[in-house]
Coordinates of C-alpha atoms and ligand atoms in Angstrom, one line a residue:
X1 CA -103.3 222.7 87.6
X2 CA -100.3 224.8 88.5
X3 CA -97.4 224.7 86.0
X4 CA -95.4 222.7 88.6
X5 CA -98.3 220.1 88.7
X6 CA -98.5 220.0 84.9
X7 CA -94.7 219.5 84.7
X8 CA -94.8 216.7 87.3
X9 CA -97.8 215.0 85.5
X10 CA -95.9 215.3 82.1
X11 CA -92.9 213.6 83.6
X12 CA -95.0 210.8 85.0
X13 CA -96.8 210.3 81.7
X14 CA -93.7 210.3 79.7
X15 CA -92.1 207.8 82.0
X16 CA -95.1 205.5 81.8
X17 CA -95.4 205.8 78.0
X18 CA -91.7 205.1 77.6
X19 CA -91.8 202.2 79.9
X20 CA -94.7 200.6 78.0
X21 CA -93.3 201.4 74.5
X22 CA -90.1 199.7 75.7
X23 CA -92.0 196.6 76.8
X24 CA -93.9 196.6 73.5
X25 CA -91.4 197.5 70.8
X26 CA -88.1 196.6 72.3
X27 CA -88.8 193.6 74.5
X28 CA -91.9 192.3 72.6
X29 CA -93.6 191.8 75.9
X30 CA -96.6 194.2 75.9
X31 CA -98.1 194.6 79.4
X32 CA -100.7 197.5 78.9
X33 CA -103.8 197.1 76.8
X34 CA -103.6 199.4 73.7
X35 CA -106.6 201.4 74.8
X36 CA -104.9 202.3 78.1
X37 CA -101.8 203.3 76.3
X38 CA -103.8 205.5 73.9
X39 CA -105.5 207.2 76.8
X40 CA -102.2 208.1 78.4
X41 CA -100.9 209.3 75.1
X42 CA -103.9 211.5 74.5
X43 CA -103.5 213.0 77.9
X44 CA -99.8 213.8 77.1
X45 CA -100.8 215.4 73.8
X46 CA -103.5 217.5 75.5
X47 CA -101.2 218.7 78.3
X48 CA -98.4 219.5 75.9
X49 CA -100.7 221.4 73.6
X50 CA -101.7 223.7 76.6
X51 CA -98.0 224.1 77.7
X52 CA -95.8 224.1 74.6
X53 CA -92.9 225.5 76.7
X54 CA -92.8 222.2 78.6
X55 CA -92.4 219.9 75.6
X56 CA -89.0 218.1 75.6
X57 CA -87.3 216.8 72.5
X58 CA -87.4 213.2 73.7
X59 CA -91.1 213.3 74.6
X60 CA -92.9 210.3 73.1
X61 CA -95.0 212.8 71.3
X62 CA -92.0 214.1 69.4
X63 CA -91.4 211.0 67.2
X64 CA -92.9 212.5 64.1
X65 CA -91.8 216.0 63.3
X66 CA -92.0 218.3 60.3
X67 CA -89.9 217.6 57.2
X68 CA -86.5 218.7 58.2
X69 CA -84.1 220.9 56.2
X70 CA -81.3 218.5 57.1
X71 CA -82.9 215.5 55.3
X72 CA -80.2 213.4 53.6
X73 CA -77.5 216.0 54.2
X74 CA -74.0 214.3 54.2
X75 CA -72.8 213.1 57.5
X76 CA -69.1 212.3 57.9
X77 CA -68.6 209.3 60.2
X78 CA -66.1 209.9 62.9
X79 CA -65.4 206.2 63.0
X80 CA -65.8 204.6 59.5
X81 CA -68.7 202.1 59.0
X82 CA -66.9 199.0 57.8
X83 CA -68.0 196.0 55.9
X84 CA -67.4 192.4 56.7
X85 CA -65.6 189.7 54.8
X86 CA -67.8 186.7 53.9
X87 CA -67.2 183.0 54.3
X88 CA -69.7 180.6 52.7
X89 CA -68.9 177.1 54.1
X90 CA -67.2 175.2 56.9
X91 CA -63.8 175.2 55.2
X92 CA -64.0 179.0 54.8
X93 CA -65.0 179.4 58.4
X94 CA -62.1 177.1 59.6
X95 CA -59.7 179.2 57.6
X96 CA -60.9 182.4 59.3
X97 CA -60.5 180.8 62.7
X98 CA -57.0 179.6 61.8
X99 CA -56.0 183.1 60.6
X100 CA -57.3 184.6 63.9
X101 CA -55.2 182.2 66.0
X102 CA -52.1 182.6 63.8
X103 CA -52.3 186.4 64.2
X104 CA -52.8 186.1 68.0
X105 CA -49.9 183.5 68.1
X106 CA -52.2 181.0 69.8
X107 CA -51.7 177.3 70.0
X108 CA -53.9 175.2 67.8
X109 CA -55.6 173.6 70.8
X110 CA -56.7 176.9 72.4
X111 CA -60.3 177.9 71.4
X112 CA -60.9 181.6 70.8
X113 CA -64.1 182.8 72.5
X114 CA -66.5 183.9 69.7
X115 CA -69.8 185.8 69.8
X116 CA -72.3 184.7 67.2
X117 CA -75.5 186.6 66.1
X118 CA -77.7 186.9 63.1
X119 CA -76.6 188.9 60.1
X120 CA -79.6 191.1 59.7
X121 CA -80.7 191.7 56.1
X122 CA -81.5 195.4 56.5
X123 CA -79.6 198.7 56.4
X124 CA -76.8 199.7 58.7
X125 CA -77.5 202.8 60.6
X126 CA -75.4 204.8 63.1
X127 CA -77.1 206.6 66.0
X128 CA -75.4 209.4 68.0
X129 CA -76.5 210.2 71.6
X130 CA -75.2 213.2 73.4
X131 CA -75.9 213.4 77.1
X132 CA -78.4 210.6 76.6
X133 CA -80.4 212.3 73.8
X134 CA -80.6 211.0 70.3
X135 CA -79.1 213.8 68.2
X136 CA -78.3 212.2 64.8
X137 CA -79.0 209.1 62.8
X138 CA -77.0 208.4 59.6
X139 CA -76.9 205.8 56.9
X140 CA -73.7 203.9 56.1
X141 CA -73.3 205.5 52.7
X142 CA -69.8 204.7 51.3
X143 CA -68.6 203.9 54.9
X144 CA -66.9 207.2 55.5
X145 CA -69.8 209.5 54.6
X146 CA -73.5 208.7 55.0
X147 CA -76.8 210.6 54.9
X148 CA -78.7 212.3 57.7
X149 CA -81.9 210.4 58.3
X150 CA -82.5 211.6 61.9
X151 CA -86.1 212.6 61.3
X152 CA -87.1 209.3 59.8
X153 CA -85.2 207.2 62.4
X154 CA -86.9 209.0 65.2
X155 CA -90.2 207.5 64.1
X156 CA -88.9 203.9 64.7
X157 CA -90.5 202.9 68.0
X158 CA -87.6 200.6 69.0
X159 CA -85.1 203.5 68.7
X160 CA -84.9 205.2 72.1
X161 CA -85.1 209.0 71.9
X162 CA -83.3 209.1 75.2
X163 CA -81.2 206.5 76.9
X164 CA -82.5 204.7 79.9
X165 CA -80.3 204.9 83.0
X166 CA -79.0 201.4 83.4
X167 CA -79.0 199.8 86.8
X168 CA -75.4 199.3 88.1
X169 CA -74.4 196.0 86.6
X170 CA -71.6 194.2 88.4
X171 CA -70.2 192.7 85.2
X172 CA -70.4 195.8 82.9
X173 CA -69.6 198.2 85.7
X174 CA -71.4 200.8 83.7
X175 CA -74.1 202.6 85.6
X176 CA -73.4 206.0 84.2
X177 CA -75.1 207.5 81.1
X178 CA -72.3 208.1 78.6
X179 CA -71.7 211.7 77.6
X180 CA -71.3 210.5 74.0
X181 CA -72.5 207.2 72.5
X182 CA -72.5 206.2 68.9
X183 CA -74.5 203.0 68.5
X184 CA -74.6 201.0 65.3
X185 CA -77.2 198.5 64.2
X186 CA -79.6 197.5 61.5
X187 CA -82.9 198.8 60.5
X188 CA -85.1 196.1 59.1
X189 CA -88.8 195.3 58.4
X190 CA -90.2 192.1 59.8
X191 CA -91.8 189.8 57.2
X192 CA -95.3 190.1 58.6
X193 CA -95.2 193.9 58.5
X194 CA -93.8 193.7 55.0
X195 CA -96.6 191.6 53.7
X196 CA -99.2 193.9 55.3
X197 CA -97.4 197.0 53.8
X198 CA -97.4 195.4 50.4
X199 CA -101.1 194.6 50.7
X200 CA -101.8 198.2 51.6
X201 CA -99.7 199.5 48.8
X202 CA -101.4 197.2 46.3
X203 CA -104.9 198.3 47.5
X204 CA -103.9 201.9 47.1
X205 CA -102.4 201.4 43.7
X206 CA -98.9 202.2 45.0
X207 CA -95.7 200.4 44.2
X208 CA -95.1 197.1 45.9
X209 CA -91.7 196.2 47.3
X210 CA -89.8 193.2 46.1
X211 CA -88.5 192.2 49.6
X212 CA -88.4 193.4 53.2
X213 CA -84.9 194.9 52.7
X214 CA -86.1 197.1 49.8
X215 CA -89.2 198.1 51.8
X216 CA -87.0 199.1 54.7
X217 CA -84.7 201.1 52.4
X218 CA -87.6 202.8 50.7
X219 CA -89.1 203.7 54.1
X220 CA -85.9 205.3 55.4
X221 CA -85.6 207.4 52.2
X222 CA -89.0 209.0 52.6
X223 CA -89.0 212.8 52.5
X224 CA -92.0 212.9 54.8
X225 CA -91.2 211.3 58.3
X226 CA -95.0 210.9 58.7
X227 CA -94.9 208.2 56.0
X228 CA -91.9 206.5 57.6
X229 CA -93.8 206.5 60.9
X230 CA -96.5 204.2 59.3
X231 CA -93.9 201.7 58.2
X232 CA -93.2 198.7 60.5
X233 CA -89.5 199.2 61.0
X234 CA -87.3 197.9 63.8
X235 CA -83.8 198.8 64.9
X236 CA -81.5 196.1 66.3
X237 CA -78.3 197.5 67.9
X238 CA -75.2 195.4 67.5
X239 CA -72.1 197.6 68.2
X240 CA -70.7 200.7 69.8
X241 CA -68.6 202.9 67.5
X242 CA -67.8 205.8 69.9
X243 CA -68.1 206.1 73.7
X244 CA -67.3 208.9 76.2
X245 CA -68.0 209.1 79.9
X246 CA -68.6 205.4 80.6
X247 CA -66.2 202.4 80.6
X248 CA -66.1 200.3 77.4
X249 CA -67.6 196.8 77.9
X250 CA -64.8 194.2 77.9
X251 CA -66.5 191.8 75.4
X252 CA -69.0 192.0 72.6
X253 CA -71.4 189.9 74.7
X254 CA -71.3 192.5 77.5
X255 CA -71.7 195.3 74.9
X256 CA -75.0 193.8 73.8
X257 CA -76.1 193.4 77.4
X258 CA -75.3 197.0 78.2
X259 CA -77.0 198.3 75.0
X260 CA -80.1 196.4 76.1
X261 CA -79.9 198.1 79.5
X262 CA -79.7 201.5 77.8
X263 CA -83.0 200.7 76.1
X264 CA -82.0 199.3 72.7
X265 CA -83.5 196.3 71.1
X266 CA -80.9 193.5 70.7
X267 CA -81.2 190.1 69.2
X268 CA -82.3 187.2 71.4
X269 CA -80.4 184.9 69.0
X270 CA -76.9 185.7 70.2
X271 CA -74.7 182.9 71.4
X272 CA -71.1 182.9 72.6
X273 CA -68.6 180.1 73.2
X274 CA -65.2 178.8 72.6
X275 CA -63.6 177.5 69.4
X276 CA -64.6 176.8 65.8
X277 CA -66.8 173.8 66.5
X278 CA -69.1 175.8 68.8
X279 CA -69.5 178.4 66.0
X280 CA -70.2 175.7 63.4
X281 CA -72.9 174.3 65.6
X282 CA -74.4 177.7 66.3
X283 CA -74.4 178.4 62.6
X284 CA -76.3 175.2 61.8
X285 CA -78.7 175.9 64.7
X286 CA -79.4 179.4 63.4
X287 CA -79.8 178.2 59.8
X288 CA -82.3 175.6 61.0
X289 CA -84.4 178.3 62.6
X290 CA -84.1 180.8 59.7
X291 CA -87.4 180.1 58.1
X292 CA -89.3 180.5 61.4
X293 CA -87.8 183.8 62.3
X294 CA -89.9 187.0 62.0
X295 CA -87.4 188.7 59.8
X296 CA -84.9 187.9 57.0
X297 CA -81.3 187.1 57.9
X298 CA -78.6 186.3 55.4
X299 CA -76.1 184.6 57.6
X300 CA -74.4 184.6 61.0
X301 CA -71.9 187.3 62.1
X302 CA -69.1 185.8 64.1
X303 CA -67.0 188.2 66.2
X304 CA -64.0 187.6 68.5
X305 CA -65.7 188.3 71.8
X306 CA -62.9 189.9 73.7
X307 CA -62.4 193.6 73.0
X308 CA -58.6 193.5 73.7
X309 CA -58.2 190.7 71.2
X310 CA -60.3 192.6 68.7
X311 CA -57.9 195.5 69.1
X312 CA -54.8 193.2 68.7
X313 CA -56.3 191.9 65.5
X314 CA -57.2 195.2 64.0
X315 CA -58.4 195.8 60.5
X316 CA -57.5 195.2 56.9
X317 CA -58.7 197.7 54.3
X318 CA -62.4 198.0 54.9
X319 CA -63.1 195.0 57.2
X320 CA -62.1 194.0 60.7
X321 CA -59.8 190.9 61.1
X322 CA -61.8 190.0 64.2
X323 CA -65.2 189.4 62.6
X324 CA -66.7 187.6 59.6
X325 CA -70.1 187.1 58.0
X326 CA -70.7 183.3 57.7
X327 CA -73.3 183.4 55.0
X328 CA -76.5 181.3 54.5
X329 CA -77.7 180.1 51.1
X330 CA -79.1 183.2 49.2
X331 CA -82.9 183.9 49.4
X332 CA -82.7 185.1 45.8
X333 CA -81.8 183.2 42.8
X334 CA -82.2 183.6 39.0
X335 CA -83.7 180.9 36.8
X336 CA -85.5 180.4 33.5
X337 CA -89.3 181.1 33.4
X338 CA -90.4 178.0 31.4
X339 CA -94.1 178.9 31.1
X340 CA -96.9 181.0 32.6
X341 CA -99.9 178.8 33.3
X342 CA -103.3 179.6 34.7
X343 CA -104.8 178.1 37.8
X344 CA -108.5 178.2 38.5
X345 CA -109.4 178.7 42.2
X346 CA -112.6 178.0 44.2
X347 CA -114.3 181.2 43.1
X348 CA -113.2 180.8 39.5
X349 CA -110.4 183.3 39.9
X350 CA -107.7 182.8 37.3
X351 CA -104.2 183.1 38.8
X352 CA -101.1 183.1 36.7
X353 CA -98.4 180.7 38.0
X354 CA -94.8 180.8 36.9
X355 CA -93.4 177.4 36.0
X356 CA -89.6 177.6 36.6
X357 CA -86.6 175.6 35.8
X358 CA -86.0 174.2 39.3
X359 CA -83.6 176.3 41.3
X360 CA -82.4 176.2 44.9
X361 CA -83.5 179.3 46.9
X362 CA -82.5 179.6 50.5
X363 CA -81.8 175.9 50.6
X364 CA -85.2 174.8 49.1
X365 CA -85.8 173.8 45.5
X366 CA -88.4 176.0 43.9
X367 CA -90.1 175.2 40.6
X368 CA -93.3 177.3 40.8
X369 CA -94.1 180.9 41.9
X370 CA -97.4 182.7 42.1
X371 CA -97.8 185.8 39.9
X372 CA -101.0 187.0 41.6
X373 CA -102.8 188.4 38.5
X374 CA -102.3 189.5 34.9
X375 CA -101.5 193.1 36.0
X376 CA -98.5 191.7 37.9
X377 CA -97.4 189.8 34.8
X378 CA -97.5 193.0 32.7
X379 CA -95.9 195.1 35.4
X380 CA -92.9 192.8 35.4
X381 CA -93.2 192.3 31.7
X382 CA -92.7 188.6 31.9
X383 CA -92.7 186.2 28.9
X384 CA -92.0 182.5 28.7
X385 CA -88.3 182.0 28.1
X386 CA -87.2 185.1 30.2
X387 CA -84.7 184.8 33.0
X388 CA -86.2 185.9 36.3
X389 CA -85.1 186.5 39.9
X390 CA -86.9 184.5 42.5
X391 CA -87.2 185.5 46.2
X392 CA -88.2 183.0 48.9
X393 CA -88.2 183.6 52.7
X394 CA -89.7 181.6 55.5
X395 CA -93.3 180.6 54.8
X396 CA -93.6 183.3 52.2
X397 CA -94.6 181.8 48.9
X398 CA -91.8 182.1 46.3
X399 CA -92.2 185.3 44.3
X400 CA -90.9 186.5 41.0
X401 CA -89.1 189.8 41.8
X402 CA -88.0 190.9 38.4
X403 CA -86.9 189.9 35.0
X404 CA -83.2 190.1 33.9
X405 CA -82.7 191.8 30.6
X406 CA -81.7 189.7 27.7
X407 CA -81.6 190.0 23.9
X408 CA -84.3 187.4 23.3
X409 CA -87.0 189.1 25.4
X410 CA -88.4 191.3 22.6
X411 CA -89.0 188.4 20.3
X412 CA -90.9 186.4 22.9
X413 CA -94.7 186.5 23.0
X414 CA -96.3 188.8 25.6
X415 CA -98.8 187.0 28.0
X416 CA -102.5 187.7 27.5
X417 CA -105.4 186.7 29.7
X418 CA -107.0 183.6 28.2
X419 CA -110.5 184.0 26.6
X420 CA -111.5 180.5 27.7
X421 CA -111.0 178.7 31.0
X422 CA -108.0 176.4 30.7
X423 CA -109.9 173.7 32.6
X424 CA -113.4 173.7 31.2
X425 CA -113.2 176.1 28.2
X426 CA -116.0 178.3 29.4
X427 CA -115.8 182.0 28.9
X428 CA -113.4 184.1 31.1
X429 CA -114.9 187.3 32.4
X430 CA -113.2 190.3 34.0
X431 CA -115.6 193.0 35.2
X432 CA -114.6 196.6 34.5
X433 CA -112.1 197.9 37.0
X434 CA -111.4 194.6 38.6
X435 CA -108.0 193.0 38.7
X436 CA -109.3 189.4 38.9
X437 CA -110.5 187.5 35.9
X438 CA -112.8 184.5 36.5
X439 CA -114.0 181.4 34.8
X440 CA -117.8 182.0 34.3
X441 CA -118.8 178.3 34.7
X442 CA -119.2 178.1 38.5
X443 CA -119.5 174.5 39.7
X444 CA -119.7 173.2 36.2
X445 CA -115.9 173.8 35.9
X446 CA -114.1 170.8 37.4
X447 CA -111.3 173.1 38.8
X448 CA -113.9 175.2 40.7
X449 CA -115.7 172.1 41.7
X450 CA -112.6 170.5 43.2
X451 CA -111.7 173.6 45.0
X452 CA -115.2 174.1 46.3
X453 CA -115.4 170.5 47.6
X454 CA -111.9 170.7 49.2
X455 CA -113.0 173.9 50.9
X456 CA -116.3 172.2 52.0
X457 CA -114.5 169.3 53.6
X458 CA -111.6 171.4 55.1
X459 CA -110.8 171.6 58.8
X460 CA -112.4 175.0 59.4
X461 CA -115.5 174.1 57.3
X462 CA -117.2 170.7 57.7
X463 CA -114.0 169.1 58.9
X464 CA -114.5 165.8 57.1
X465 CA -111.7 163.6 58.3
X466 CA -110.0 161.6 55.5
X467 CA -111.5 163.6 52.6
X468 CA -108.3 165.3 51.5
X469 CA -107.3 166.9 48.3
X470 CA -106.2 163.7 46.7
X471 CA -109.5 161.9 47.2
X472 CA -111.6 164.9 46.1
X473 CA -109.6 165.0 42.8
X474 CA -110.1 161.3 42.2
X475 CA -113.8 161.4 43.0
X476 CA -114.5 164.4 40.8
X477 CA -112.5 162.8 38.0
X478 CA -114.5 159.5 38.5
X479 CA -117.7 161.5 38.3
X480 CA -118.7 160.6 41.9
X481 CA -118.9 164.2 43.1
X482 CA -120.6 167.1 41.4
X483 CA -121.9 169.1 44.4
X484 CA -121.2 169.0 48.2
X485 CA -124.5 167.1 48.7
X486 CA -123.1 164.2 46.7
X487 CA -120.6 163.6 49.5
X488 CA -123.5 162.4 51.7
X489 CA -124.7 159.9 49.0
X490 CA -121.4 158.1 48.6
X491 CA -121.5 154.3 49.2
X492 CA -118.7 151.9 50.1
X493 CA -119.1 150.2 46.7
X494 CA -118.5 153.5 44.9
X495 CA -115.5 154.3 47.0
X496 CA -113.9 150.9 46.5
X497 CA -113.9 151.5 42.7
X498 CA -111.3 154.3 43.3
X499 CA -107.7 153.4 42.7
X500 CA -105.8 152.4 45.9
X501 CA -108.9 152.7 48.1
X502 CA -108.8 149.9 50.6
X503 CA -111.8 148.6 52.6
X504 CA -110.5 150.0 55.9
X505 CA -110.0 153.5 54.4
X506 CA -113.4 153.5 52.8
X507 CA -115.0 152.6 56.1
X508 CA -113.1 155.4 57.9
X509 CA -114.0 157.9 55.2
X510 CA -117.7 157.1 55.5
X511 CA -117.4 157.4 59.3
X512 CA -115.8 160.8 58.8
X513 CA -118.5 161.9 56.5
X514 CA -121.3 160.7 58.9
X515 CA -119.6 162.5 61.8
X516 CA -119.5 165.8 59.8
X517 CA -123.4 165.8 59.7
X518 CA -123.3 167.0 63.2
X519 CA -122.0 170.6 62.9
X520 CA -122.8 174.2 63.5
X521 CA -124.8 176.5 61.3
X522 CA -121.7 178.8 61.1
X523 CA -119.4 176.1 59.8
X524 CA -122.0 174.9 57.3
X525 CA -122.5 178.4 55.9
X526 CA -118.8 178.9 55.7
X527 CA -118.4 175.5 54.0
X528 CA -120.8 176.5 51.3
X529 CA -118.5 179.4 50.4
X530 CA -121.2 181.7 49.0
X531 CA -119.5 184.7 47.2
X532 CA -119.5 188.0 49.0
Ligands
IVH601 S1 -71.0 194.2 62.8 C1 -66.9 196.2 61.9 N1 -73.1 192.7 63.2 O1 -73.3 193.6 57.7 C2 -68.1 195.3 61.5 N2 -72.9 193.8 61.1 O2 -71.0 193.5 55.8 C3 -69.3 196.0 61.7 N3 -74.7 193.5 59.5 O3 -72.9 197.0 57.0 C4 -70.5 195.1 61.4 N4 -75.9 192.2 60.9 O4 -75.1 196.3 57.9 C5 -72.4 193.5 62.3 N5 -75.0 191.4 63.7 C6 -74.3 192.2 62.8 C7 -74.8 192.5 61.5 C8 -74.0 193.3 60.7 C9 -75.9 192.8 59.7 C10 -74.4 194.2 58.3 C11 -74.1 195.6 58.5 C12 -72.8 195.9 57.8 C13 -72.6 194.7 57.0 C14 -71.2 194.3 56.8

């Protein structure tokens, strides 16, 4: 291939790779199978290796570079990175709205147009683009001076290394690529990625992160961008701090739309409309969805949509008068650790469980939290009577994050692994080098028996309709079930001895059991739950 041909092919490859990375990481709408993407990427790497002079700084191959000298050097923000005032309830929100209208000199009956969007629970980052190229990324720092984290931010796949040329948009009237653009937004780690990262960290004996926000912060502070590149971070753009060479969008809503056209990831949870009632409803709707979102949010940011009005309202001290954070109930709360108890699972694994003085976390009352294993208890140095911080988000099981220091701690008894199973008193064993301790009794242990039977009857195993947890417990306690085979020997008379078992339910249960006989070998083997 001639150099001109290579150059043309490189341009084509980069355009394709950018396009598909944009679909995948920014729009969450992958179109190309991973293998095809990998093949294009490999071709790009090979061509660039043969022609280093043709490598451009925004090539998809240039996300991970060497450890830079500039890492964490101070960056003075040309426009300070402000914070937001908080409100915590409807009264606080209505006060904010009233202050806005007072300032603007508006009648009570005229609704201000507001833009609402999630308050991301991550880290604020400022990105600087010159002539369409990403040249600098900085943390917020103290608001006026942050730290240079360009090399790490370049590894975040949803951060464009170069801006896309937006199609002319009649409403934003901004078809041009700005000569200068400073974009602000939030770097965060989605919950699923956070769980996977922690599982990897645990397996490798590395430190686990208490919550996605800490994981995102730790990932941005890596000295080696190669490590940051392995962390599942995302960047959501939410404002423009500086702009040259393109008209400034007239509203916040149009700003988001333009940022999306330039290639940034923006939230699909934004809503705009007039007056305080609209905002109150949007807040409730977002709160209702909070647990099902892929990432943590700690409230809703409400902004006066119109840029001219924003300018009229201006700033006080370190926060704008035109925006406010309307917070949600906190996902962290402190409470008393009443006791640490041991639960015995299907395979006999002993899991420590924290019994807590009931506390509301993110709007849900929590009174138990898993502690995983004895090493975790020791790592956190937990003792009954301590005050602990609980974290709960979405479907994630409540977690003990840390212990708060107090004078009484030293006098409390440290937790030790029990010698005997708390359920059947058989010996507890913990093989050399393993983190999990187990009750050695197998199906002789009622706890293991119950779990094994529950598993046997569960949906993905024998799928015995009607044989839920409650009945398994009652039948084991009544001595009706010792092994899974006993399920198929149950009679109506036996069932009717159980408390609150009616004739109709006994009939249905026996029908469910009979039906489960017709199954696949795969399900049957899975139901037996043979270790390893
Ligand atoms: S706008 C001038 N929008 O909240 C106001 N901030 O307390 C600039 N944050 O440091 C902020 N989500 O990290 C804005 N959708 C959002 C946000 C958001 C999270 C954070 C941001 C900032 C802090 C202010």
